[in-house]
CSV table of C-alpha atoms in Angstrom, one decimal:
chain,number,residue,atom,x,y,z
Y,1,UNK,CA,-20.3,-23.5,-20.1
Y,2,UNK,CA,-17.4,-25.5,-18.6
Y,3,UNK,CA,-16.1,-22.4,-16.8
Y,4,UNK,CA,-19.6,-21.6,-15.4
Y,5,UNK,CA,-20.0,-25.2,-14.2
Y,6,UNK,CA,-16.5,-25.0,-12.6
Y,7,UNK,CA,-17.4,-21.7,-10.9
Y,8,UNK,CA,-20.7,-23.1,-9.5
Y,9,UNK,CA,-18.8,-26.1,-8.0
Y,10,UNK,CA,-16.1,-24.0,-6.5
Y,11,UNK,CA,-15.7,-24.5,-2.7
Y,12,UNK,CA,-15.2,-20.8,-2.0
Y,13,UNK,CA,-18.4,-19.9,-3.8
Y,14,UNK,CA,-20.4,-22.4,-1.7
Y,15,UNK,CA,-18.8,-21.0,1.5
Y,16,UNK,CA,-19.5,-17.4,0.3
Y,17,UNK,CA,-23.2,-18.3,-0.2
Y,18,UNK,CA,-23.4,-19.8,3.3
Y,19,UNK,CA,-21.8,-16.7,4.9
Y,20,UNK,CA,-24.2,-14.4,3.0
Y,21,UNK,CA,-27.1,-16.5,4.1
Y,22,UNK,CA,-26.1,-16.4,7.8
Y,23,UNK,CA,-25.6,-12.6,7.6
Y,24,UNK,CA,-29.0,-12.1,6.1
Y,25,UNK,CA,-30.8,-14.3,8.6
Y,26,UNK,CA,-28.9,-12.7,11.5
Y,27,UNK,CA,-29.7,-9.2,10.4
Y,28,UNK,CA,-33.3,-10.1,9.8
Y,29,UNK,CA,-33.8,-11.2,13.4
Y,30,UNK,CA,-31.6,-8.4,14.8
Y,31,UNK,CA,-34.0,-5.9,13.1
Y,32,UNK,CA,-37.0,-7.8,14.5
Y,33,UNK,CA,-35.5,-7.5,18.0
Y,34,UNK,CA,-34.8,-3.8,17.5
Y,35,UNK,CA,-38.4,-3.3,16.3
Y,36,UNK,CA,-39.7,-4.6,19.7
Y,37,UNK,CA,-38.2,-1.5,21.4
Y,38,UNK,CA,-35.9,-3.7,23.5
Y,39,UNK,CA,-32.2,-2.7,23.7
Y,40,UNK,CA,-30.6,-4.7,20.9
Y,41,UNK,CA,-27.3,-5.0,22.8
Y,42,UNK,CA,-29.0,-7.0,25.5
Y,43,UNK,CA,-30.6,-9.5,23.1
Y,44,UNK,CA,-29.2,-9.7,19.5
Y,45,UNK,CA,-26.9,-6.9,18.3
Y,46,UNK,CA,-26.3,-6.2,14.6
Y,47,UNK,CA,-23.2,-7.7,13.1
Y,48,UNK,CA,-21.8,-4.2,12.5
Y,49,UNK,CA,-22.1,-3.6,16.3
Y,50,UNK,CA,-20.2,-6.8,17.1
Y,51,UNK,CA,-17.4,-5.9,14.6
Y,52,UNK,CA,-17.2,-2.4,16.2
Y,53,UNK,CA,-16.8,-4.0,19.6
Y,54,UNK,CA,-13.8,-5.9,18.3
Y,55,UNK,CA,-11.9,-2.7,17.5
Y,56,UNK,CA,-13.4,-0.6,20.3
Y,57,UNK,CA,-11.0,0.9,22.9
Y,58,UNK,CA,-13.7,1.3,25.5
Y,59,UNK,CA,-12.9,-0.8,28.6
Y,60,UNK,CA,-15.5,-3.4,29.9
Y,61,UNK,CA,-13.5,-4.2,33.0
Y,62,UNK,CA,-11.1,-2.0,35.0
Y,63,UNK,CA,-8.4,-2.1,32.4
Y,64,UNK,CA,-9.4,-4.4,29.5
Y,65,UNK,CA,-11.5,-4.0,26.4
Y,66,UNK,CA,-14.0,-6.6,25.2
Y,67,UNK,CA,-11.4,-8.2,22.8
Y,68,UNK,CA,-8.7,-8.2,25.5
Y,69,UNK,CA,-11.1,-10.0,27.9
Y,70,UNK,CA,-11.8,-12.7,25.4
Y,71,UNK,CA,-8.2,-13.3,24.4
Y,72,UNK,CA,-6.9,-13.3,28.0
Y,73,UNK,CA,-9.6,-15.8,29.0
Y,74,UNK,CA,-9.1,-18.0,25.9
Y,75,UNK,CA,-5.5,-18.9,27.0
Y,76,UNK,CA,-6.7,-20.9,30.1
Y,77,UNK,CA,-9.5,-22.7,28.2
Y,78,UNK,CA,-7.6,-23.6,25.0
Y,79,UNK,CA,-4.4,-24.7,26.9
Y,80,UNK,CA,-6.3,-27.2,29.0
Y,81,UNK,CA,-8.5,-28.3,26.0
Y,82,UNK,CA,-5.3,-28.9,24.0
Y,83,UNK,CA,-3.8,-31.0,26.9
Y,84,UNK,CA,-7.0,-33.0,27.2
Y,85,UNK,CA,-7.1,-33.5,23.4
Y,86,UNK,CA,-3.6,-34.9,23.3
Y,87,UNK,CA,-4.3,-37.2,26.2
Y,88,UNK,CA,-7.5,-38.4,24.6
Y,89,UNK,CA,-5.6,-39.1,21.3
Y,90,UNK,CA,-3.0,-41.2,23.0
Y,91,UNK,CA,-5.5,-43.2,25.1
Y,92,UNK,CA,-7.9,-43.6,22.2
Y,93,UNK,CA,-5.3,-45.0,19.8
Y,94,UNK,CA,-3.8,-47.3,22.5
Y,95,UNK,CA,-7.2,-48.6,23.4
Y,96,UNK,CA,-8.2,-49.2,19.7
Y,97,UNK,CA,-4.9,-51.2,19.3
Y,98,UNK,CA,-5.6,-53.3,22.4
Y,99,UNK,CA,-9.2,-53.9,21.3
Y,100,UNK,CA,-8.0,-55.1,17.9
Y,101,UNK,CA,-5.3,-57.3,19.4
Y,102,UNK,CA,-7.4,-58.8,22.1
Y,103,UNK,CA,-11.1,-59.5,21.6
Y,104,UNK,CA,-11.6,-59.8,25.3
Y,105,UNK,CA,-10.6,-56.2,25.8
Y,106,UNK,CA,-13.1,-55.1,23.3
Y,107,UNK,CA,-16.0,-57.0,24.9
Y,108,UNK,CA,-15.0,-55.7,28.3
Y,109,UNK,CA,-14.5,-52.0,27.4
Y,110,UNK,CA,-17.2,-51.5,24.7
Y,111,UNK,CA,-20.2,-51.1,27.0
Y,112,UNK,CA,-18.4,-48.5,29.1
Y,113,UNK,CA,-17.4,-46.5,26.0
Y,114,UNK,CA,-21.0,-46.5,24.9
Y,115,UNK,CA,-22.2,-45.3,28.3
Y,116,UNK,CA,-19.6,-42.5,28.4
Y,117,UNK,CA,-20.7,-41.4,24.9
Y,118,UNK,CA,-24.4,-41.4,25.8
Y,119,UNK,CA,-24.0,-39.2,28.9
Y,120,UNK,CA,-24.4,-35.5,28.0
Y,121,UNK,CA,-21.5,-33.1,28.7
Y,122,UNK,CA,-23.6,-31.0,31.0
Y,123,UNK,CA,-24.4,-34.1,33.1
Y,124,UNK,CA,-20.8,-35.4,33.0
Y,125,UNK,CA,-19.0,-32.1,33.9
Y,126,UNK,CA,-20.4,-31.7,37.4
Y,127,UNK,CA,-19.5,-35.3,38.2
Y,128,UNK,CA,-15.9,-34.9,37.0
Y,129,UNK,CA,-15.6,-31.5,38.9
Y,130,UNK,CA,-16.9,-33.1,42.1
Y,131,UNK,CA,-14.4,-36.0,41.8
Y,132,UNK,CA,-11.3,-33.9,40.8
Y,133,UNK,CA,-12.2,-30.8,42.9
Y,134,UNK,CA,-10.2,-28.6,40.5
Y,135,UNK,CA,-11.7,-26.7,37.5
Y,136,UNK,CA,-8.5,-26.9,35.5
Y,137,UNK,CA,-8.2,-30.6,35.9
Y,138,UNK,CA,-11.9,-31.0,35.0
Y,139,UNK,CA,-11.3,-29.2,31.7
Y,140,UNK,CA,-8.6,-31.6,30.8
Y,141,UNK,CA,-10.5,-34.7,31.8
Y,142,UNK,CA,-13.7,-33.7,30.0
Y,143,UNK,CA,-11.7,-32.8,26.8
Y,144,UNK,CA,-9.9,-36.1,27.0
Y,145,UNK,CA,-13.1,-38.1,27.4
Y,146,UNK,CA,-14.7,-36.5,24.4
Y,147,UNK,CA,-11.6,-37.0,22.3
Y,148,UNK,CA,-11.1,-40.5,23.5
Y,149,UNK,CA,-14.2,-42.2,22.0
Y,150,UNK,CA,-14.2,-40.8,18.4
Y,151,UNK,CA,-10.5,-41.6,18.1
Y,152,UNK,CA,-10.8,-45.1,19.5
Y,153,UNK,CA,-13.9,-46.0,17.5
Y,154,UNK,CA,-12.6,-44.7,14.2
Y,155,UNK,CA,-9.1,-46.1,14.6
Y,156,UNK,CA,-10.6,-49.6,15.4
Y,157,UNK,CA,-12.7,-49.3,12.3
Y,158,UNK,CA,-9.5,-48.5,10.3
Y,159,UNK,CA,-7.8,-51.6,11.7
Y,160,UNK,CA,-10.8,-53.8,10.7
Y,161,UNK,CA,-11.0,-52.2,7.2
Y,162,UNK,CA,-7.6,-53.5,6.2
Y,163,UNK,CA,-8.0,-55.6,3.1
Y,164,UNK,CA,-7.5,-59.4,3.3
Y,165,UNK,CA,-5.1,-59.3,0.3
Y,166,UNK,CA,-2.7,-57.0,2.2
Y,167,UNK,CA,-2.7,-59.3,5.2
Y,168,UNK,CA,-2.2,-62.4,3.1
Y,169,UNK,CA,0.7,-60.7,1.3
Y,170,UNK,CA,2.4,-59.9,4.7
Y,171,UNK,CA,1.9,-63.5,5.8
Y,172,UNK,CA,3.4,-64.8,2.6
Y,173,UNK,CA,6.6,-62.8,3.5
Y,174,UNK,CA,6.5,-64.5,7.0
Y,175,UNK,CA,5.9,-61.1,8.7
Y,176,UNK,CA,5.4,-61.3,12.5
Y,177,UNK,CA,2.6,-59.4,14.3
Y,178,UNK,CA,4.7,-56.3,15.0
Y,179,UNK,CA,5.6,-56.0,11.3
Y,180,UNK,CA,2.1,-56.7,10.3
Y,181,UNK,CA,0.8,-53.8,12.4
Y,182,UNK,CA,3.6,-51.4,11.4
Y,183,UNK,CA,3.5,-52.1,7.7
Y,184,UNK,CA,-0.2,-52.8,7.2
Y,185,UNK,CA,-2.7,-52.1,9.9
Y,186,UNK,CA,-1.4,-48.8,11.2
Y,187,UNK,CA,-0.9,-47.2,7.8
Y,188,UNK,CA,-4.3,-48.3,6.7
Y,189,UNK,CA,-6.0,-46.9,9.8
Y,190,UNK,CA,-4.4,-43.4,9.5
Y,191,UNK,CA,-7.3,-41.8,7.5
Y,192,UNK,CA,-9.8,-43.3,10.0
Y,193,UNK,CA,-7.7,-42.0,12.8
Y,194,UNK,CA,-7.8,-38.4,11.4
Y,195,UNK,CA,-11.5,-38.7,11.0
Y,196,UNK,CA,-11.7,-39.2,14.7
Y,197,UNK,CA,-9.5,-36.2,15.3
Y,198,UNK,CA,-11.6,-34.0,13.1
Y,199,UNK,CA,-14.7,-35.0,15.0
Y,200,UNK,CA,-13.2,-34.6,18.5
Y,201,UNK,CA,-11.1,-31.4,18.1
Y,202,UNK,CA,-14.1,-29.0,18.1
Y,203,UNK,CA,-15.8,-31.1,20.8
Y,204,UNK,CA,-12.8,-30.8,23.1
Y,205,UNK,CA,-12.9,-27.0,22.8
Y,206,UNK,CA,-16.7,-26.9,23.4
Y,207,UNK,CA,-16.4,-29.2,26.4
Y,208,UNK,CA,-13.7,-27.0,28.0
Y,209,UNK,CA,-15.8,-23.9,27.6
Y,210,UNK,CA,-18.8,-25.6,29.1
Y,211,UNK,CA,-16.8,-26.8,32.1
Y,212,UNK,CA,-15.7,-23.1,32.6
Y,213,UNK,CA,-19.3,-22.2,33.3
Y,214,UNK,CA,-19.5,-24.4,36.4
Y,215,UNK,CA,-17.0,-22.4,38.5
Y,216,UNK,CA,-15.6,-18.8,38.5
Y,217,UNK,CA,-12.0,-19.6,37.7
Y,218,UNK,CA,-11.6,-17.6,34.5
Y,219,UNK,CA,-11.8,-19.0,31.1
Y,220,UNK,CA,-14.1,-18.4,28.2
Y,221,UNK,CA,-17.1,-20.2,29.8
Y,222,UNK,CA,-16.8,-18.1,33.0
Y,223,UNK,CA,-16.7,-14.8,31.0
Y,224,UNK,CA,-19.6,-16.1,28.9
Y,225,UNK,CA,-21.7,-16.6,32.0
Y,226,UNK,CA,-20.8,-13.2,33.4
Y,227,UNK,CA,-21.6,-11.4,30.2
Y,228,UNK,CA,-24.9,-13.3,29.8
Y,229,UNK,CA,-25.9,-12.1,33.3
Y,230,UNK,CA,-25.0,-8.5,32.3
Y,231,UNK,CA,-22.0,-8.4,34.8
Y,232,UNK,CA,-20.1,-6.9,31.8
Y,233,UNK,CA,-20.8,-5.8,28.3
Y,234,UNK,CA,-23.0,-8.2,26.3
Y,235,UNK,CA,-20.6,-7.8,23.4
Y,236,UNK,CA,-18.2,-10.0,25.4
Y,237,UNK,CA,-20.8,-12.7,25.1
Y,238,UNK,CA,-21.1,-12.5,21.3
Y,239,UNK,CA,-17.3,-12.1,20.8
Y,240,UNK,CA,-16.8,-15.3,22.8
Y,241,UNK,CA,-19.5,-17.1,20.7
Y,242,UNK,CA,-17.9,-16.0,17.4
Y,243,UNK,CA,-14.3,-16.7,18.7
Y,244,UNK,CA,-15.3,-20.2,19.8
Y,245,UNK,CA,-16.9,-21.0,16.5
Y,246,UNK,CA,-13.8,-19.8,14.6
Y,247,UNK,CA,-11.5,-21.8,16.8
Y,248,UNK,CA,-13.7,-24.9,16.3
Y,249,UNK,CA,-13.6,-24.5,12.6
Y,250,UNK,CA,-9.9,-23.8,12.6
Y,251,UNK,CA,-9.2,-26.9,14.7
Y,252,UNK,CA,-11.1,-29.0,12.0
Y,253,UNK,CA,-9.1,-27.3,9.2
Y,254,UNK,CA,-5.8,-28.0,11.0
Y,255,UNK,CA,-6.6,-31.7,11.4
Y,256,UNK,CA,-7.4,-31.8,7.7
Y,257,UNK,CA,-4.1,-30.2,6.8
Y,258,UNK,CA,-2.3,-32.7,9.0
Y,259,UNK,CA,-4.2,-35.5,7.4
Y,260,UNK,CA,-3.2,-34.3,3.9
Y,261,UNK,CA,0.5,-34.1,5.1
Y,262,UNK,CA,0.3,-37.6,6.7
Y,263,UNK,CA,-1.6,-39.2,3.7
Y,264,UNK,CA,-0.3,-37.6,0.5
Y,265,UNK,CA,-1.3,-40.8,-1.4
Y,266,UNK,CA,-5.0,-39.9,-0.7
Y,267,UNK,CA,-4.6,-36.6,-2.6
Y,268,UNK,CA,-3.1,-38.4,-5.5
Y,269,UNK,CA,-5.9,-40.9,-5.5
Y,270,UNK,CA,-8.5,-38.1,-5.4
Y,271,UNK,CA,-6.9,-36.3,-8.4
Y,272,UNK,CA,-6.8,-39.5,-10.4
Y,273,UNK,CA,-10.5,-40.1,-9.7
Y,274,UNK,CA,-11.3,-36.6,-10.7
Y,275,UNK,CA,-9.2,-36.9,-13.9
Y,276,UNK,CA,-11.0,-40.2,-14.7
Y,277,UNK,CA,-14.4,-38.6,-14.3
Y,278,UNK,CA,-13.4,-35.7,-16.5
Y,279,UNK,CA,-12.2,-38.0,-19.3
Y,280,UNK,CA,-15.4,-40.1,-18.9
Y,281,UNK,CA,-17.5,-37.0,-19.2
Y,282,UNK,CA,-15.7,-35.8,-22.2
Y,283,UNK,CA,-15.9,-39.2,-23.9
Y,284,UNK,CA,-19.7,-39.1,-23.3
């Protein structure tokens, strides 16, 4: 019984069930589309057709296959998304630190942060593009903006979540403000900081792709628009959708790995809790 329960709670099994569910739903609607006597490639192809397009050697442009188009376009988008992501991380952390140090900064900046967060990406992107006049710079700015708020908000929450006992202990050792932040506040906010990174990493990639659709300067979004308008094979559209989803998931997983590397004590705490729960269940 224990082995069966352990198997049912395994993460890989849950993931497998979700994947099978998505495949079943996808194929159901693909068959419905096919039954309407429309060309399935133009609406919703079968998963097997998409996989075949990945390995196909047929060119969709003058000298590139569908997979080559996606990979060559991904470089521009992901490079600028990464730059914007890093800028957003730095600005978000610095702002959170300033808001915690000075209450006046928080009162001044908070309304603007809320306004930026409320504006949709599709409404913000044309404004940024009009101001910068460069699609590459716009990708970086939008990615930085979307990274900026989650990092700032979560890092500030981490500063505020520092226990009073830890602060009083540092005061008892006559620690100055710099030591207080380096030894207490910043270590305590690291898990919150990584929560902001896990939220903003996929958003930065999505934002960069959306900005690409505004202007024909290459990138995944530009190819996405062309494929949707049937300027090239529709399989390019679906390959970009799947590739973008995989990159978004991968960015989340990478942030989780970095969090585990930066906070090994959290893994130890989790194992102890699990061990305590097991002993408690066995005692019952």
